[in-house]
mmCIF file of C-alpha atoms in Angstrom:
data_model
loop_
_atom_site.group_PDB
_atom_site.id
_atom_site.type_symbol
_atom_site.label_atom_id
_atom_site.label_comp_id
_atom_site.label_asym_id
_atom_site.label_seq_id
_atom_site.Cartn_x
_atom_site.Cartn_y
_atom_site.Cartn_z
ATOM 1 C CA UNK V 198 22.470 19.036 13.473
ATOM 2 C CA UNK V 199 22.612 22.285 12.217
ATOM 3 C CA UNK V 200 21.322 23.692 8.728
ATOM 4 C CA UNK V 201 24.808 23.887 7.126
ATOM 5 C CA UNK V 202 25.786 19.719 7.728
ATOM 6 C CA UNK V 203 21.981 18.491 7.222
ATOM 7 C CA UNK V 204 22.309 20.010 3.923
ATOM 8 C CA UNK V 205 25.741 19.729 2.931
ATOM 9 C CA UNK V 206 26.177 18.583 -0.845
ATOM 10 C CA UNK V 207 26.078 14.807 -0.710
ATOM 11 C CA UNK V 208 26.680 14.528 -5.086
ATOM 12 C CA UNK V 209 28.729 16.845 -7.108
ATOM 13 C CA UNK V 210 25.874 17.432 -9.027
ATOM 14 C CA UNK V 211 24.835 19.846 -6.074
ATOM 15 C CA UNK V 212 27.795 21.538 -5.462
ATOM 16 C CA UNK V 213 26.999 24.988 -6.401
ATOM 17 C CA UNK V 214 29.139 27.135 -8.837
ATOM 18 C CA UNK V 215 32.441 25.143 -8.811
ATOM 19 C CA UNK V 216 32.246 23.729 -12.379
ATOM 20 C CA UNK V 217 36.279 24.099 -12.786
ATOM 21 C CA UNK V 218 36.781 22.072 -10.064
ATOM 22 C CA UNK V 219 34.465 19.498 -11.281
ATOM 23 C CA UNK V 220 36.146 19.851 -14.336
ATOM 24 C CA UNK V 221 39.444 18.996 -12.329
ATOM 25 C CA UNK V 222 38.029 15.930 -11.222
ATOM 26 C CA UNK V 223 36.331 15.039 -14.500
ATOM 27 C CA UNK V 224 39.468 14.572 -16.394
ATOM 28 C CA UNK V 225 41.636 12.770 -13.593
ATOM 29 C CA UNK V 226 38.994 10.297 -12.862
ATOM 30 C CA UNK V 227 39.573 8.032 -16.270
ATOM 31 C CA UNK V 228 43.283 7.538 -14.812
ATOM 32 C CA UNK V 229 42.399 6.889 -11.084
ATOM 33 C CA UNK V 230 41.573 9.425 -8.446
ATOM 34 C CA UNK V 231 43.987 7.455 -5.812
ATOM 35 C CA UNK V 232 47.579 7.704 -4.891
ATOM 36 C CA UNK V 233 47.375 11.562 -5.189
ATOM 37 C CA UNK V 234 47.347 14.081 -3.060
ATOM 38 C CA UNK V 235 45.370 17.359 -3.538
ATOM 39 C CA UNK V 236 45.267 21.115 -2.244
ATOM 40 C CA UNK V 237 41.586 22.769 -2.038
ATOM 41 C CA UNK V 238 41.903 26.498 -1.278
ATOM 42 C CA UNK V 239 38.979 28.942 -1.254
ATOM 43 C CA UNK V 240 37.483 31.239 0.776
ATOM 44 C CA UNK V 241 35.380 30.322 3.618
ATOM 45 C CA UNK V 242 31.855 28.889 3.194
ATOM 46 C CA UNK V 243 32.109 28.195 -0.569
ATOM 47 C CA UNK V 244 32.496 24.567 -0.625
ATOM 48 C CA UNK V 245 36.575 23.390 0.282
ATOM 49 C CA UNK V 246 35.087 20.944 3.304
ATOM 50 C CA UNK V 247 32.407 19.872 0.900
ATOM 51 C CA UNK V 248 34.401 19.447 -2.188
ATOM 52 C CA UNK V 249 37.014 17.378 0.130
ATOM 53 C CA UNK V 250 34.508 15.206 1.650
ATOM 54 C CA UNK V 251 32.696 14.734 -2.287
ATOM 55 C CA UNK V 252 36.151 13.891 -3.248
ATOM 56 C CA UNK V 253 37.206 11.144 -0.331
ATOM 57 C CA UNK V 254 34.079 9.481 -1.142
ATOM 58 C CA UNK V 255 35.118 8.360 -4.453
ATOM 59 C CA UNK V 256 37.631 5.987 -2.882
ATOM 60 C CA UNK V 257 36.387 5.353 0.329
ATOM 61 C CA UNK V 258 33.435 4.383 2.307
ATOM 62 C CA UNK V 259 33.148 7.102 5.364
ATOM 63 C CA UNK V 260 34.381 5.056 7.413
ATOM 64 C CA UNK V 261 37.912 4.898 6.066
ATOM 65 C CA UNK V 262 38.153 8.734 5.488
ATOM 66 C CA UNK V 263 39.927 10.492 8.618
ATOM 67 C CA UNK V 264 39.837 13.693 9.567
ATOM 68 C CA UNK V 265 42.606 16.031 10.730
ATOM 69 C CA UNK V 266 43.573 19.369 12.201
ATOM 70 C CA UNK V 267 46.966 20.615 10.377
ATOM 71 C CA UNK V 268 48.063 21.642 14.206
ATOM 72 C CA UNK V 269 47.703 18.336 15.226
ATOM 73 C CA UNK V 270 50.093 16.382 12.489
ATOM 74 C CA UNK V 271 53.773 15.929 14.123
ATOM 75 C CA UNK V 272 56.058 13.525 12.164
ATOM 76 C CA UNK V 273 55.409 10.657 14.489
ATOM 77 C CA UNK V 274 51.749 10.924 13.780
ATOM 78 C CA UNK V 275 52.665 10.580 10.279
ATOM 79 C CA UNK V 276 54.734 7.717 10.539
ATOM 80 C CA UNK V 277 51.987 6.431 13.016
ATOM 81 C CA UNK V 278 49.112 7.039 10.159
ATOM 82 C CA UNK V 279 51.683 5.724 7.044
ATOM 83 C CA UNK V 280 51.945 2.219 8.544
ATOM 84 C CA UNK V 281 47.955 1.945 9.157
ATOM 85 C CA UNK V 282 47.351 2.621 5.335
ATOM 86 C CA UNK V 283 49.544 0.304 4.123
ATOM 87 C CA UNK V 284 48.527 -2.082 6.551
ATOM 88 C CA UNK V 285 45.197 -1.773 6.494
ATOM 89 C CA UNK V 286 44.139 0.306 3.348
ATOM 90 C CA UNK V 287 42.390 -1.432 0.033
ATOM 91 C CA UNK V 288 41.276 -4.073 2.778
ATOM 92 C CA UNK V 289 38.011 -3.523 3.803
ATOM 93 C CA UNK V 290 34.937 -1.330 2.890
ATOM 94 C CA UNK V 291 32.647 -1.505 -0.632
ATOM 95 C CA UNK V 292 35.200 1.164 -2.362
ATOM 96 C CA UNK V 293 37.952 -0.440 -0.921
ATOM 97 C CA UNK V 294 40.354 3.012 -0.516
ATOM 98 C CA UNK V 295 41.530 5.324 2.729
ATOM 99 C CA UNK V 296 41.382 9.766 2.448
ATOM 100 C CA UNK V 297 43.184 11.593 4.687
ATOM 101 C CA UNK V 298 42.024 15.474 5.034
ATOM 102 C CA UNK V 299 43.643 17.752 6.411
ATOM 103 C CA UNK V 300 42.080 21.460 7.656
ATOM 104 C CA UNK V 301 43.876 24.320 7.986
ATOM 105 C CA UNK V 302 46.778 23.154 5.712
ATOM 106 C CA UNK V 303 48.460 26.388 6.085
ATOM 107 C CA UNK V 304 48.923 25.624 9.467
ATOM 108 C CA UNK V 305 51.357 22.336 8.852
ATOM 109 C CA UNK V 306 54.419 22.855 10.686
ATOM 110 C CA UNK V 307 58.358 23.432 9.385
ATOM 111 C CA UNK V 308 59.149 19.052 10.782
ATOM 112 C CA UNK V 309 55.158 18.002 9.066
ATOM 113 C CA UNK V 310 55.748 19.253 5.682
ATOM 114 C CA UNK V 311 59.225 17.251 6.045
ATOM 115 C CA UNK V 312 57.678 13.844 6.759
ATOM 116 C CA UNK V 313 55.075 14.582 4.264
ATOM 117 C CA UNK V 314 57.291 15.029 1.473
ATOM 118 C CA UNK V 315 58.466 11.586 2.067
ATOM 119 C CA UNK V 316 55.167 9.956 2.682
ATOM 120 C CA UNK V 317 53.193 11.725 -0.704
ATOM 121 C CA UNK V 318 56.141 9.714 -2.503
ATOM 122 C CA UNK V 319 54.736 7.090 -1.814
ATOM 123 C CA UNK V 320 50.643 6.960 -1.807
ATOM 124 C CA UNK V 321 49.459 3.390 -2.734
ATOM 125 C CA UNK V 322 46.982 4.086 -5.328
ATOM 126 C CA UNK V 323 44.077 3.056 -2.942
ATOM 127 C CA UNK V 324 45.256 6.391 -0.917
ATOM 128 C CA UNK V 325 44.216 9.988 -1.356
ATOM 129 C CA UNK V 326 45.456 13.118 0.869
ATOM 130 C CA UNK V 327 43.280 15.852 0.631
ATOM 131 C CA UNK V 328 44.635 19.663 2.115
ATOM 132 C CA UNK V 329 42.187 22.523 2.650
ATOM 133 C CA UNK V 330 43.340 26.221 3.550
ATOM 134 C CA UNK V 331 42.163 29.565 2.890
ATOM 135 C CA UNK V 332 45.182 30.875 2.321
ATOM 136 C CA UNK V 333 45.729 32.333 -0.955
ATOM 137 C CA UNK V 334 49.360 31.844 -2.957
ATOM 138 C CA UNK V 335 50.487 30.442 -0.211
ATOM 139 C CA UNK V 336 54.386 30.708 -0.042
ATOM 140 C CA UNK V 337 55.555 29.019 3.327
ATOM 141 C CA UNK V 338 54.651 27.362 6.006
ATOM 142 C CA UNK V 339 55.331 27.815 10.008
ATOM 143 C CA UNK V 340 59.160 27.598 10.041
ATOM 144 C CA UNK V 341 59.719 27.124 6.705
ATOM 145 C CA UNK V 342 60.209 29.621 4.120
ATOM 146 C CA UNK V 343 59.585 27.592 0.671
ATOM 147 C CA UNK V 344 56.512 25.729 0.436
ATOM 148 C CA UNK V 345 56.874 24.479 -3.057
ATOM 149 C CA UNK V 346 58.141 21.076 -2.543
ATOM 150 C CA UNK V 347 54.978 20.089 -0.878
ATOM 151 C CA UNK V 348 52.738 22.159 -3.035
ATOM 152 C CA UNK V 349 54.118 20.796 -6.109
ATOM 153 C CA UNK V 350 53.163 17.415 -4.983
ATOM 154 C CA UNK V 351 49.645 17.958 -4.834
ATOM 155 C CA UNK V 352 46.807 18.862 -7.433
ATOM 156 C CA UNK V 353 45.524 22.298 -6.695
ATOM 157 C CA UNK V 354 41.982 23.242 -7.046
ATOM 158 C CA UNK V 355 41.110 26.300 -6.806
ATOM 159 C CA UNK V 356 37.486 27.026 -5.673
ATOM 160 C CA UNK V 357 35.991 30.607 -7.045
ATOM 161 C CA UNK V 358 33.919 32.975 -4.865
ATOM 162 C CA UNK V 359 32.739 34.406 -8.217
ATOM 163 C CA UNK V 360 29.197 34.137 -9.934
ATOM 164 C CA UNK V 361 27.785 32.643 -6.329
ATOM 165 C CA UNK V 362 25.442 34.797 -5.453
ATOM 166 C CA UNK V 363 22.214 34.054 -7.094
ATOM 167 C CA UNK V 364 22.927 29.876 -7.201
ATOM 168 C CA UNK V 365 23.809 30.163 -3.242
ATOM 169 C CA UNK V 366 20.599 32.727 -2.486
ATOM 170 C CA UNK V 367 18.057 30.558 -4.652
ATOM 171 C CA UNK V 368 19.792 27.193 -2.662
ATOM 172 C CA UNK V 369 19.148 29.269 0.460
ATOM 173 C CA UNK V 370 15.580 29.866 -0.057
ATOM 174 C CA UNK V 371 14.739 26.491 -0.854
ATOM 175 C CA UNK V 372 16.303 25.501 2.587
ATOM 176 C CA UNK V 373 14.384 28.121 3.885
ATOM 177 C CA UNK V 374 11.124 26.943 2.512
ATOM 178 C CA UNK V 375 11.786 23.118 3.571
ATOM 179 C CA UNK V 376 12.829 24.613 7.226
ATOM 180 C CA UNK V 377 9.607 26.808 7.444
ATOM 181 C CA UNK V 378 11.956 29.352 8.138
ATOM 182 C CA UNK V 379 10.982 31.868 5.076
ATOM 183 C CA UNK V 380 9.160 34.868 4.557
ATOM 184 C CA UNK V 381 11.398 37.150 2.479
ATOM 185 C CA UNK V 382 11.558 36.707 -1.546
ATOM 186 C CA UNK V 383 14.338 36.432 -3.316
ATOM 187 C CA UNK V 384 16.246 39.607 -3.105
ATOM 188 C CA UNK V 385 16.452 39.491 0.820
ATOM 189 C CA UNK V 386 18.361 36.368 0.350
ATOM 190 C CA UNK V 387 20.747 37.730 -2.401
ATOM 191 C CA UNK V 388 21.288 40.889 -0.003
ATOM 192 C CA UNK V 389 21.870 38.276 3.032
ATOM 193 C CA UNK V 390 24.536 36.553 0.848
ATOM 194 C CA UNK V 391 26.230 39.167 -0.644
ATOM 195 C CA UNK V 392 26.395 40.933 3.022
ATOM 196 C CA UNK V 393 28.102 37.346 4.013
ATOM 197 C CA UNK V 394 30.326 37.372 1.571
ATOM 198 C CA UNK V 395 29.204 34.387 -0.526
ATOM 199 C CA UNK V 396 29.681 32.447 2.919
ATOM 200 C CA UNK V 397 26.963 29.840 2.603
ATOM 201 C CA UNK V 398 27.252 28.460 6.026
ATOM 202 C CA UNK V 399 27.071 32.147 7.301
ATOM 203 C CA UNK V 400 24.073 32.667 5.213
ATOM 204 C CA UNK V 401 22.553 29.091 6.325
ATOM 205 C CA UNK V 402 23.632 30.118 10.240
ATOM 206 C CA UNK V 403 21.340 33.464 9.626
ATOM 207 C CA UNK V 404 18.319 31.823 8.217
ATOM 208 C CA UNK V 405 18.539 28.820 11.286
ATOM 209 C CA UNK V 406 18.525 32.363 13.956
ATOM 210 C CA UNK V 407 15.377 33.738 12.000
ATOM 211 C CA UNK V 408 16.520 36.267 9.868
ATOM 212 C CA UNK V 409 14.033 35.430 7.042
ATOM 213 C CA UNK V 410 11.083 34.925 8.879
ATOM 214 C CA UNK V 411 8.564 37.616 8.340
#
């Protein structure tokens, strides 16, 4: 496994520099984190994956949260994946609950967004759909030129690439030091994020190649 999923944030507590989001979270958990759906955006290697997966597993055990490609979601898979979660949803598992994510949400076709509008209607509360995209104010999808109706279903979180920089490097070090895989101080790993563009697993992909060994 490499560097980025062995030490992908496993407690929001170590999710580095997305307070607002926790925030987000924070205030909707009192009334029930289920029967919602929610949009991550962000740029890449900043958290969206993480923050989705840290999300899903406050209603369900990992077995119960599936994983999708937008590409891959037609209307009859939909239907298909509706009827399993009422069926089978809030049945088994310790947290009792089902999350559905979905990458690459900008990527949901004109007939997907369609069914989806119908089946975010109806979430039991057990349920949670989780988007992720890097696309910024995103306006419309592929063959459809308004994307509001679905956005406006879901709770957006936003994830900052701002003030990242010296939490990610100093993260990146200590991975470092754990991998025996350092030999630079500090500033070589604030110069290797800031020439990845706050992309962690970028950063973490560099260090697993060598680039701060001596």
């Amino acid at each position: 496994m490499n560097l980025w999923e062995t030490y992908r944030p496993t407690e929001w507590a170590d999710l580095l520099g997305q307070d607002r989001a926790k925030q987000i979270i924070a205030m909707l958990r009192p009334r029930g984190l289920g029967g919602r759906a929610y949009w991550i955006k962000g740029k890449p290697g900043i958290g969206k994956t993480t923050t989705a997966y840290l999300l899903a597993g406050e209603i369900a055990d990992p077995y119960y949260i599936q994983e999708y490609d937008a590409g891959d979601l037609t209307p009859a898979k939909l239907k298909e994946l509706e009827r399993e979660l009422q069926q089978y949803g809030g049945l088994f598992g310790g947290k009792r609950g089902r999350a559905v994510l979905v990458n690459e949400a900008h990527g949901l076709r004109r007939d997907a967004v369609r069914q989806l509008l119908v089946l975010l209607e109806r979430l039991p509360e057990y349920v949670v759909f989780i988007f992720t995209t890097t696309l910024e104010g995103q306006e419309t999808f592929e063959g459809l030129d308004d994307a509001s109706p679905l956005l406006s279903r879901c709770i957006e979180i936003k994830l900052t690439d701002q003030g990242l920089a010296e939490p990610f490097a100093r993260r990146a070090q200590e991975i470092a030091r754990i991998e025996n895989l350092d030999g630079r101080p500090l500033t070589a790993y604030l110069n290797l994020v800031k020439q990845c563009r706050n992309n962690m697993r970028s950063v973490l992909s560099k260090i697993e190649c060598g680039e701060m060994k001596k």
